[in-house]
Coordinates of C-alpha atoms and ligand atoms in Angstrom, one line a residue:
M1028 CA 119.9 -10.7 -45.4
T1029 CA 118.8 -13.6 -47.5
Q1030 CA 117.9 -12.5 -51.0
K1031 CA 115.1 -14.6 -52.4
S1032 CA 112.7 -14.2 -55.2
S1033 CA 109.5 -12.5 -54.1
N1034 CA 106.4 -14.5 -53.0
Q1035 CA 104.6 -16.2 -55.9
M1036 CA 101.2 -15.4 -54.4
W1037 CA 101.5 -11.7 -53.5
G1038 CA 105.0 -10.7 -54.7
G1039 CA 103.9 -8.5 -57.6
R1040 CA 105.1 -5.3 -56.0
F1041 CA 108.2 -6.8 -54.2
A1042 CA 111.7 -6.7 -55.7
A1043 CA 113.2 -9.0 -53.0
G1044 CA 112.1 -11.9 -51.0
P1045 CA 111.8 -11.8 -47.2
D1046 CA 114.6 -12.2 -44.7
A1047 CA 114.8 -15.7 -43.2
I1048 CA 113.7 -14.2 -39.8
M1049 CA 110.8 -12.5 -41.5
E1050 CA 109.7 -15.8 -43.1
A1051 CA 110.0 -17.5 -39.7
I1052 CA 107.9 -15.0 -37.8
N1053 CA 105.4 -14.8 -40.6
A1054 CA 104.7 -18.4 -41.5
S1055 CA 101.8 -20.3 -39.9
I1056 CA 102.0 -23.4 -42.0
G1057 CA 103.7 -25.3 -39.2
F1058 CA 100.4 -25.3 -37.3
D1059 CA 97.6 -24.2 -39.6
K1060 CA 98.1 -27.3 -41.8
R1061 CA 95.7 -28.8 -39.3
M1062 CA 93.0 -26.9 -41.1
A1063 CA 93.7 -28.4 -44.5
A1064 CA 90.4 -30.3 -44.7
Q1065 CA 88.5 -27.2 -43.7
D1066 CA 90.4 -25.0 -46.1
I1067 CA 89.7 -27.3 -49.0
A1068 CA 86.0 -27.7 -48.1
G1069 CA 85.7 -23.9 -48.0
S1070 CA 87.5 -23.5 -51.4
R1071 CA 85.3 -26.2 -53.0
A1072 CA 82.2 -24.4 -51.8
H1073 CA 83.5 -21.1 -53.0
A1074 CA 84.4 -22.6 -56.5
A1075 CA 80.9 -24.1 -56.9
M1076 CA 79.4 -20.7 -55.9
L1077 CA 81.6 -18.8 -58.4
A1078 CA 80.3 -21.0 -61.2
A1079 CA 76.7 -20.8 -60.1
A1080 CA 76.9 -17.0 -60.0
G1081 CA 78.4 -17.0 -63.5
I1082 CA 81.7 -15.5 -62.2
V1083 CA 83.8 -18.5 -63.5
S1084 CA 83.0 -21.1 -66.1
D1085 CA 81.5 -24.4 -65.0
S1086 CA 84.5 -26.2 -66.5
D1087 CA 87.0 -24.1 -64.5
A1088 CA 85.0 -24.7 -61.3
D1089 CA 84.9 -28.4 -62.0
A1090 CA 88.6 -28.5 -62.5
M1091 CA 89.2 -26.6 -59.3
R1092 CA 86.8 -28.8 -57.2
E1093 CA 88.4 -32.0 -58.6
G1094 CA 91.9 -30.7 -58.2
L1095 CA 91.2 -29.7 -54.6
L1096 CA 90.2 -33.3 -53.8
T1097 CA 93.5 -34.4 -55.3
V1098 CA 95.4 -32.0 -53.0
L1099 CA 93.4 -33.1 -50.0
S1100 CA 94.3 -36.8 -50.7
E1101 CA 97.9 -35.8 -51.1
I1102 CA 97.8 -34.1 -47.7
E1103 CA 96.0 -37.0 -46.0
T1104 CA 98.4 -39.6 -47.3
G1105 CA 101.4 -37.5 -46.4
D1106 CA 102.5 -36.9 -50.0
F1107 CA 102.3 -33.2 -49.7
T1108 CA 105.3 -30.9 -49.3
F1109 CA 104.4 -27.9 -47.1
S1110 CA 106.4 -24.8 -47.9
T1111 CA 107.3 -22.1 -45.3
A1112 CA 107.8 -19.6 -48.1
L1113 CA 104.1 -20.1 -48.9
E1114 CA 103.3 -19.0 -45.4
D1115 CA 100.1 -20.7 -44.6
I1116 CA 97.7 -23.5 -45.5
H1117 CA 95.7 -21.3 -47.8
M1118 CA 98.6 -20.5 -50.1
N1119 CA 100.1 -23.9 -49.8
V1120 CA 96.9 -25.5 -51.1
E1121 CA 96.3 -22.9 -53.8
A1122 CA 99.9 -23.1 -55.1
R1123 CA 99.6 -26.9 -55.3
L1124 CA 96.3 -26.6 -57.0
K1125 CA 98.0 -24.5 -59.7
E1126 CA 100.5 -27.3 -60.2
V1127 CA 97.8 -29.9 -60.4
I1128 CA 95.2 -28.2 -62.7
G1129 CA 97.1 -25.2 -64.2
A1130 CA 95.5 -21.9 -65.1
P1131 CA 92.0 -22.3 -63.7
A1132 CA 93.5 -22.4 -60.2
G1133 CA 94.3 -18.7 -60.6
R1134 CA 90.5 -17.9 -60.6
L1135 CA 89.8 -19.5 -57.2
H1136 CA 90.6 -16.4 -55.2
T1137 CA 88.1 -14.3 -57.1
G1138 CA 85.8 -12.4 -54.6
R1139 CA 87.5 -13.7 -51.5
S1140 CA 90.6 -12.9 -49.4
R1141 CA 92.7 -14.9 -47.0
N1142 CA 91.0 -12.9 -44.3
D1143 CA 87.5 -14.3 -44.8
Q1144 CA 89.1 -17.6 -45.8
V1145 CA 91.0 -18.1 -42.6
A1146 CA 88.0 -17.0 -40.5
T1147 CA 85.9 -19.6 -42.3
D1148 CA 88.4 -22.4 -42.0
F1149 CA 89.0 -21.7 -38.3
K1150 CA 85.3 -21.5 -37.6
L1151 CA 84.8 -24.9 -39.3
W1152 CA 87.6 -26.3 -37.2
V1153 CA 86.3 -24.9 -33.9
R1154 CA 82.8 -26.1 -34.8
D1155 CA 84.0 -29.7 -35.2
Q1156 CA 85.9 -29.4 -31.9
L1157 CA 82.7 -28.1 -30.1
D1158 CA 80.9 -31.2 -31.4
A1159 CA 83.8 -33.5 -30.2
V1160 CA 83.8 -31.9 -26.8
A1161 CA 80.0 -32.3 -26.5
D1162 CA 80.4 -36.0 -27.3
A1163 CA 83.2 -36.5 -24.8
L1164 CA 81.3 -34.6 -22.1
Q1165 CA 78.3 -36.9 -22.6
A1166 CA 80.5 -40.0 -22.4
L1167 CA 81.9 -38.8 -19.1
M1168 CA 78.5 -37.9 -17.8
R1169 CA 77.2 -41.4 -18.6
A1170 CA 80.1 -42.9 -16.6
L1171 CA 79.2 -40.7 -13.7
V1172 CA 75.6 -41.6 -13.9
S1173 CA 76.5 -45.3 -13.8
Q1174 CA 78.6 -44.7 -10.6
A1175 CA 75.7 -42.8 -9.1
E1176 CA 73.2 -45.5 -9.9
A1177 CA 75.3 -48.2 -8.4
G1178 CA 75.8 -46.3 -5.2
A1179 CA 72.7 -44.2 -4.9
D1180 CA 72.3 -45.1 -1.2
W1181 CA 75.9 -45.6 -0.2
V1182 CA 76.8 -43.1 2.6
M1183 CA 79.9 -41.0 2.7
P1184 CA 80.9 -37.8 4.5
G1185 CA 79.9 -34.6 2.9
F1186 CA 82.5 -31.8 3.4
T1187 CA 82.6 -28.1 3.8
H1188 CA 86.1 -26.6 4.3
L1189 CA 87.2 -30.2 3.7
Q1190 CA 85.9 -30.8 7.3
T1191 CA 83.2 -33.5 7.8
A1192 CA 79.9 -31.7 7.6
Q1193 CA 76.9 -34.0 7.1
P1194 CA 76.5 -37.5 5.6
V1195 CA 75.7 -37.5 1.9
T1196 CA 75.3 -40.3 -0.6
W1197 CA 77.9 -41.4 -3.1
G1198 CA 75.3 -41.1 -5.8
H1199 CA 74.6 -37.5 -4.8
H1200 CA 78.3 -36.7 -5.0
M1201 CA 78.6 -38.3 -8.4
M1202 CA 75.5 -36.5 -9.7
A1203 CA 76.9 -33.1 -8.5
Y1204 CA 79.5 -33.6 -11.2
V1205 CA 76.9 -34.5 -13.7
E1206 CA 75.2 -31.1 -13.1
M1207 CA 78.6 -29.4 -13.6
F1208 CA 79.4 -31.1 -16.8
G1209 CA 75.8 -30.7 -17.9
R1210 CA 76.3 -26.9 -17.7
D1211 CA 79.5 -27.3 -19.7
L1212 CA 77.6 -29.2 -22.3
G1213 CA 75.0 -26.3 -22.4
R1214 CA 77.8 -23.7 -22.9
V1215 CA 79.4 -25.7 -25.7
R1216 CA 76.0 -26.0 -27.5
D1217 CA 75.2 -22.3 -27.0
A1218 CA 78.6 -21.4 -28.4
R1219 CA 78.0 -23.6 -31.4
A1220 CA 74.6 -22.1 -32.1
R1221 CA 76.0 -18.5 -31.8
M1222 CA 79.1 -19.0 -33.9
N1223 CA 77.3 -20.7 -36.9
E1224 CA 77.5 -17.7 -39.3
C1225 CA 79.7 -17.9 -42.4
P1226 CA 82.4 -15.3 -42.9
L1227 CA 83.2 -16.4 -46.5
G1228 CA 82.6 -13.7 -49.0
A1229 CA 83.3 -10.8 -46.6
A1230 CA 86.6 -10.8 -48.7
A1231 CA 89.4 -8.6 -47.3
L1232 CA 87.1 -6.4 -45.1
A1233 CA 84.6 -4.6 -47.3
G1234 CA 82.8 -7.3 -49.3
T1235 CA 83.2 -7.6 -53.0
S1236 CA 81.9 -6.1 -56.2
F1237 CA 81.5 -9.6 -57.7
P1238 CA 77.9 -10.9 -57.7
I1239 CA 78.7 -13.7 -55.2
D1240 CA 76.0 -15.7 -53.4
R1241 CA 76.9 -15.9 -49.8
E1242 CA 73.7 -17.8 -48.9
M1243 CA 74.9 -20.6 -51.1
T1244 CA 78.4 -21.0 -49.6
A1245 CA 77.0 -20.6 -46.1
Q1246 CA 74.5 -23.4 -46.7
D1247 CA 77.0 -25.6 -48.4
L1248 CA 79.3 -25.4 -45.4
G1249 CA 76.6 -26.1 -42.9
F1250 CA 76.3 -22.6 -41.5
D1251 CA 72.9 -21.2 -40.6
R1252 CA 73.5 -17.9 -42.5
P1253 CA 76.2 -15.6 -43.8
S1254 CA 77.6 -13.2 -41.2
A1255 CA 76.0 -9.8 -41.7
N1256 CA 78.9 -7.4 -41.5
S1257 CA 82.0 -7.9 -43.5
L1258 CA 84.3 -5.9 -41.1
D1259 CA 83.0 -8.0 -38.2
A1260 CA 83.2 -11.2 -40.1
V1261 CA 87.0 -11.0 -40.8
S1262 CA 87.9 -9.6 -37.4
D1263 CA 85.8 -11.7 -35.1
R1264 CA 87.4 -14.4 -33.0
D1265 CA 84.6 -14.5 -30.4
F1266 CA 83.9 -18.1 -31.5
A1267 CA 87.5 -19.1 -30.6
L1268 CA 87.2 -17.2 -27.3
E1269 CA 83.9 -18.8 -26.5
F1270 CA 85.4 -22.2 -27.1
L1271 CA 88.4 -21.4 -24.8
S1272 CA 86.2 -19.9 -22.1
S1273 CA 83.8 -22.7 -22.0
A1274 CA 86.7 -25.1 -22.2
S1275 CA 88.3 -23.3 -19.2
I1276 CA 85.2 -23.7 -17.1
C1277 CA 84.9 -27.3 -18.1
A1278 CA 88.7 -27.8 -17.3
M1279 CA 88.1 -26.2 -13.9
H1280 CA 85.5 -28.8 -13.2
L1281 CA 87.8 -31.6 -14.4
S1282 CA 90.5 -30.2 -12.1
R1283 CA 88.2 -30.1 -9.1
M1284 CA 87.2 -33.7 -9.7
A1285 CA 90.8 -34.7 -10.3
E1286 CA 91.7 -33.2 -7.0
E1287 CA 89.0 -35.2 -5.2
L1288 CA 90.3 -38.4 -6.8
V1289 CA 93.8 -37.7 -5.6
I1290 CA 92.5 -37.2 -2.1
W1291 CA 90.1 -40.0 -2.2
S1292 CA 92.6 -42.6 -3.4
S1293 CA 95.1 -41.8 -0.7
A1294 CA 95.8 -44.3 2.1
Q1295 CA 94.4 -41.8 4.5
F1296 CA 91.0 -41.7 2.8
R1297 CA 90.6 -44.9 0.9
F1298 CA 87.3 -43.7 -0.6
V1299 CA 88.1 -45.1 -4.0
T1300 CA 90.4 -47.5 -5.7
L1301 CA 91.6 -46.4 -9.1
S1302 CA 92.2 -49.1 -11.7
D1303 CA 95.7 -50.2 -12.6
R1304 CA 94.9 -49.0 -16.1
F1305 CA 94.7 -45.4 -14.9
S1306 CA 97.5 -45.4 -12.2
T1307 CA 101.2 -45.7 -12.2
G1308 CA 103.8 -47.2 -9.9
S1309 CA 107.0 -45.7 -8.3
S1310 CA 110.4 -46.8 -9.5
I1311 CA 111.7 -46.8 -5.9
M1312 CA 108.7 -47.4 -3.6
P1313 CA 107.2 -50.8 -4.5
Q1314 CA 104.0 -50.2 -2.5
K1315 CA 103.0 -47.1 -4.5
K1316 CA 100.1 -46.7 -6.8
N1317 CA 99.9 -43.2 -7.9
P1318 CA 96.9 -41.3 -9.4
D1319 CA 99.0 -39.7 -12.1
A1320 CA 96.1 -39.4 -14.6
A1321 CA 94.2 -37.3 -12.1
E1322 CA 97.3 -35.2 -11.3
L1323 CA 98.0 -34.6 -14.9
I1324 CA 94.4 -33.5 -15.6
R1325 CA 94.7 -31.1 -12.6
A1326 CA 97.9 -29.7 -14.1
K1327 CA 97.0 -29.6 -17.8
I1328 CA 94.1 -27.3 -17.0
G1329 CA 96.7 -24.5 -16.7
R1330 CA 97.4 -24.6 -20.4
I1331 CA 93.7 -24.2 -21.2
F1332 CA 93.3 -21.2 -18.9
G1333 CA 96.5 -19.9 -20.4
A1334 CA 95.2 -20.2 -23.9
N1335 CA 92.1 -18.3 -23.0
V1336 CA 94.1 -15.4 -21.4
A1337 CA 96.6 -15.4 -24.3
L1338 CA 93.9 -15.0 -27.0
M1339 CA 91.9 -12.4 -25.0
T1340 CA 95.2 -10.5 -24.8
V1341 CA 95.9 -10.8 -28.5
M1342 CA 92.4 -9.5 -29.4
K1343 CA 92.0 -6.8 -26.9
G1344 CA 93.9 -4.1 -28.7
L1345 CA 93.1 -4.8 -32.3
P1346 CA 91.5 -2.1 -34.4
L1347 CA 89.0 -3.3 -37.1
A1348 CA 89.4 -5.2 -39.3
Y1349 CA 92.1 -8.0 -39.8
S1350 CA 95.5 -7.7 -38.2
K1351 CA 98.2 -10.3 -38.4
D1352 CA 98.1 -10.6 -34.7
M1353 CA 95.1 -12.8 -35.2
Q1354 CA 97.3 -15.6 -36.7
E1355 CA 98.3 -16.2 -33.1
D1356 CA 94.8 -17.5 -32.4
K1357 CA 95.2 -21.0 -33.7
E1358 CA 98.0 -22.6 -31.7
Q1359 CA 96.3 -21.6 -28.5
V1360 CA 93.0 -23.2 -29.6
F1361 CA 94.7 -26.3 -31.0
D1362 CA 96.6 -26.9 -27.8
A1363 CA 93.6 -26.2 -25.5
A1364 CA 91.4 -28.5 -27.6
D1365 CA 93.9 -31.4 -27.6
N1366 CA 94.5 -31.2 -23.9
L1367 CA 90.8 -30.8 -23.1
M1368 CA 89.9 -33.8 -25.1
L1369 CA 92.7 -35.8 -23.5
A1370 CA 91.6 -34.7 -20.0
L1371 CA 87.9 -35.6 -20.7
A1372 CA 88.9 -39.0 -22.1
A1373 CA 91.2 -39.7 -19.1
M1374 CA 88.6 -38.7 -16.6
E1375 CA 86.0 -40.8 -18.3
G1376 CA 88.3 -43.8 -18.2
M1377 CA 89.1 -43.2 -14.5
V1378 CA 85.5 -42.8 -13.5
K1379 CA 84.4 -45.9 -15.5
D1380 CA 87.1 -48.1 -13.9
M1381 CA 87.2 -46.8 -10.3
S1382 CA 85.6 -48.6 -7.5
A1383 CA 84.1 -46.8 -4.5
N1384 CA 85.1 -48.5 -1.2
R1385 CA 81.6 -48.7 0.4
E1386 CA 82.9 -49.7 3.8
S1387 CA 85.5 -47.0 4.1
L1388 CA 82.9 -44.4 2.9
E1389 CA 80.4 -45.6 5.5
A1390 CA 82.9 -45.6 8.3
A1391 CA 84.0 -42.1 7.4
A1392 CA 80.4 -41.0 7.1
G1393 CA 79.7 -41.6 10.7
S1394 CA 82.8 -40.1 12.2
G1395 CA 83.5 -36.5 12.9
F1396 CA 80.0 -35.9 14.5
S1397 CA 78.5 -35.8 11.1
T1398 CA 75.0 -36.2 12.4
A1399 CA 75.1 -33.2 14.8
T1400 CA 72.8 -31.2 12.5
D1401 CA 70.3 -34.1 12.6
L1402 CA 70.5 -34.1 16.4
A1403 CA 69.8 -30.3 16.5
D1404 CA 66.9 -30.7 14.0
W1405 CA 65.4 -33.4 16.3
L1406 CA 65.5 -31.0 19.2
V1407 CA 63.6 -28.4 17.1
R1408 CA 61.1 -30.9 15.6
V1409 CA 60.3 -32.9 18.8
L1410 CA 60.9 -30.5 21.6
D1411 CA 59.9 -27.4 19.7
M1412 CA 63.2 -25.8 20.6
P1413 CA 64.3 -22.7 18.7
F1414 CA 67.1 -23.7 16.3
R1415 CA 69.7 -21.4 17.9
E1416 CA 69.1 -23.0 21.3
A1417 CA 69.2 -26.5 19.7
H1418 CA 72.5 -25.6 18.0
H1419 CA 73.9 -24.7 21.5
V1420 CA 72.6 -27.9 23.2
T1421 CA 74.0 -30.0 20.4
G1422 CA 77.4 -28.2 20.7
S1423 CA 77.5 -29.2 24.3
L1424 CA 76.8 -32.8 23.4
V1425 CA 79.5 -32.8 20.7
A1426 CA 82.0 -31.4 23.3
M1427 CA 81.0 -34.2 25.7
A1428 CA 81.5 -36.9 23.1
E1429 CA 84.8 -35.4 22.1
G1430 CA 85.8 -35.4 25.7
K1431 CA 85.0 -39.1 26.0
G1432 CA 86.6 -39.8 22.7
V1433 CA 83.4 -41.3 21.2
D1434 CA 81.0 -40.4 18.4
L1435 CA 77.5 -38.9 19.1
P1436 CA 75.6 -42.3 18.8
D1437 CA 77.9 -43.7 21.5
L1438 CA 76.7 -41.3 24.2
S1439 CA 74.2 -42.9 26.6
L1440 CA 70.7 -41.5 27.1
A1441 CA 71.8 -40.5 30.6
D1442 CA 74.7 -38.5 29.1
M1443 CA 72.3 -36.8 26.7
Q1444 CA 69.8 -36.0 29.5
S1445 CA 72.5 -34.5 31.6
V1446 CA 72.7 -31.8 29.0
H1447 CA 69.0 -31.5 28.3
S1448 CA 66.5 -33.4 30.5
E1449 CA 63.7 -33.7 27.9
I1450 CA 65.8 -35.7 25.4
T1451 CA 64.3 -39.2 24.8
A1452 CA 65.7 -42.5 23.4
D1453 CA 64.1 -41.6 20.0
I1454 CA 66.9 -39.3 19.4
F1455 CA 69.2 -42.2 18.6
E1456 CA 67.3 -42.9 15.4
V1457 CA 68.4 -39.7 13.7
L1458 CA 72.0 -40.2 14.7
G1459 CA 72.5 -43.1 12.2
V1460 CA 74.0 -42.0 8.9
H1461 CA 71.5 -44.0 6.8
N1462 CA 68.6 -42.4 8.5
S1463 CA 70.3 -39.0 8.2
V1464 CA 70.6 -39.2 4.4
A1465 CA 67.2 -40.8 4.0
S1466 CA 65.6 -37.9 5.8
R1467 CA 67.1 -35.3 3.4
T1468 CA 64.3 -35.6 0.8
S1469 CA 63.9 -31.9 0.0
Y1470 CA 64.2 -31.3 -3.8
G1471 CA 67.9 -31.6 -4.8
G1472 CA 68.7 -33.2 -1.4
T1473 CA 70.9 -36.2 -0.8
A1474 CA 68.3 -38.8 0.0
P1475 CA 68.6 -41.9 -2.2
V1476 CA 65.0 -41.4 -3.4
R1477 CA 66.0 -38.0 -4.8
V1478 CA 69.3 -39.3 -6.2
R1479 CA 67.5 -42.0 -8.1
E1480 CA 65.1 -39.4 -9.6
Q1481 CA 68.1 -37.4 -10.9
V1482 CA 69.8 -40.5 -12.2
A1483 CA 66.6 -41.4 -14.2
R1484 CA 66.3 -37.8 -15.5
W1485 CA 69.9 -37.7 -16.7
K1486 CA 69.7 -41.2 -18.2
E1487 CA 66.8 -40.0 -20.3
L1488 CA 68.6 -36.7 -21.3
L1489 CA 71.8 -38.5 -22.2
G1490 CA 70.0 -41.2 -24.2
Ligands
LIG1735 N1 97.8 -17.1 -42.0 C1 96.9 -16.0 -41.8 C2 96.2 -16.2 -40.4 O1 96.3 -17.2 -39.9 C3 95.9 -16.0 -42.9 C4 95.4 -14.6 -43.2 C5 96.4 -13.8 -43.7 N2 95.9 -12.6 -44.2 C6 96.6 -11.5 -44.6 N3 96.1 -10.5 -45.0 N4 97.9 -11.6 -44.4 O2 95.7 -15.2 -39.9

């Protein structure tokens, strides 16, 4: 048992200081120092409000606001000594403020608590991250739109079950990801709008008897309004969970795309060539060029899912209002945010740099009987055959081609007519992959004309 003097911020009723293990489990300064700028912004807004409401003198508030800037610059330049005994960023800043400005520092904590303070700081931090993620998503989407524009009419196989299904366009495939990341962007923006209520002034849990002005601090910190219930304000971490859950869905999209890049860049596919800047070599096999960035994106996503589950688990059993469990919120969010930003940036870099191998895509597009559906549709359209029957006839033709070891367009008209006598030479037109994709002009379809419309729409939206 280490005997130490009691805590200078809350030690009034304590005779002895904490055990070293107690200090270790209790302290959050090792990670919550990342919220220093937010903590100081919150305290400066609070000090200004205390003076405006006549709770502290103008000169004390001025001293606090100035002193807080000094503390901030010390932290930013690395001249600040963080203390584990002072537990967290809130008490580290306040204790240093006392050293810098003396007695007036003791009035800063009037009408607030660390409970509303930490909720405010963390919200400000998450809000900045939501904005950063929104920017990174838009940069990635712009890179995808450029790829789509360049290859709006390049053909490639579309897959279901990772088996060749029907030809699609490269542009269409790129734009599918733009839709996915566009929904992520929407979720991030929704979360930001919903979270933008200020907890500051909820105090420990019940509000305060001081005549504080919560509208003023809320406005000062860029919030839309103060949060309406003090118990909820200090115990709500929905904003962190919404960040993690929207980050998880976005991460899942990144992982799916990373998986496609791994497959597409393999020697078996050769659909894309990744740039040297976003690949690595092997120390033993000289020929290798590995898609490590894509693999790491695919893998890092696990941390983001994990953070979401971890914080949901922390929160699920907590009675109102604040419990110390909630201190476990920050590391999860910090780690998820760092890795999401890294994954978004790496994906943007890979997409910008990669080149699609048009010839390989086209060769693959025509193999695997990819225009069988076009053939069946021709039988329906021209011979007025019921689709089920057309499906059957086409199946026989596929079996015949497979038996001969050729693709559908390589069958002769006589071969075709031996399966169904009314088939005419016109049928060969729909068996070409370019005609196939060009014909799929339904809204949202893969035809180049539709892809170019979507490219134009997103270019406009993304500015
Ligand atoms: N470091 C704490 C956290 O992150 C700050 C709030 C502490 N409040 C308290 N009543 N002990 O949650």
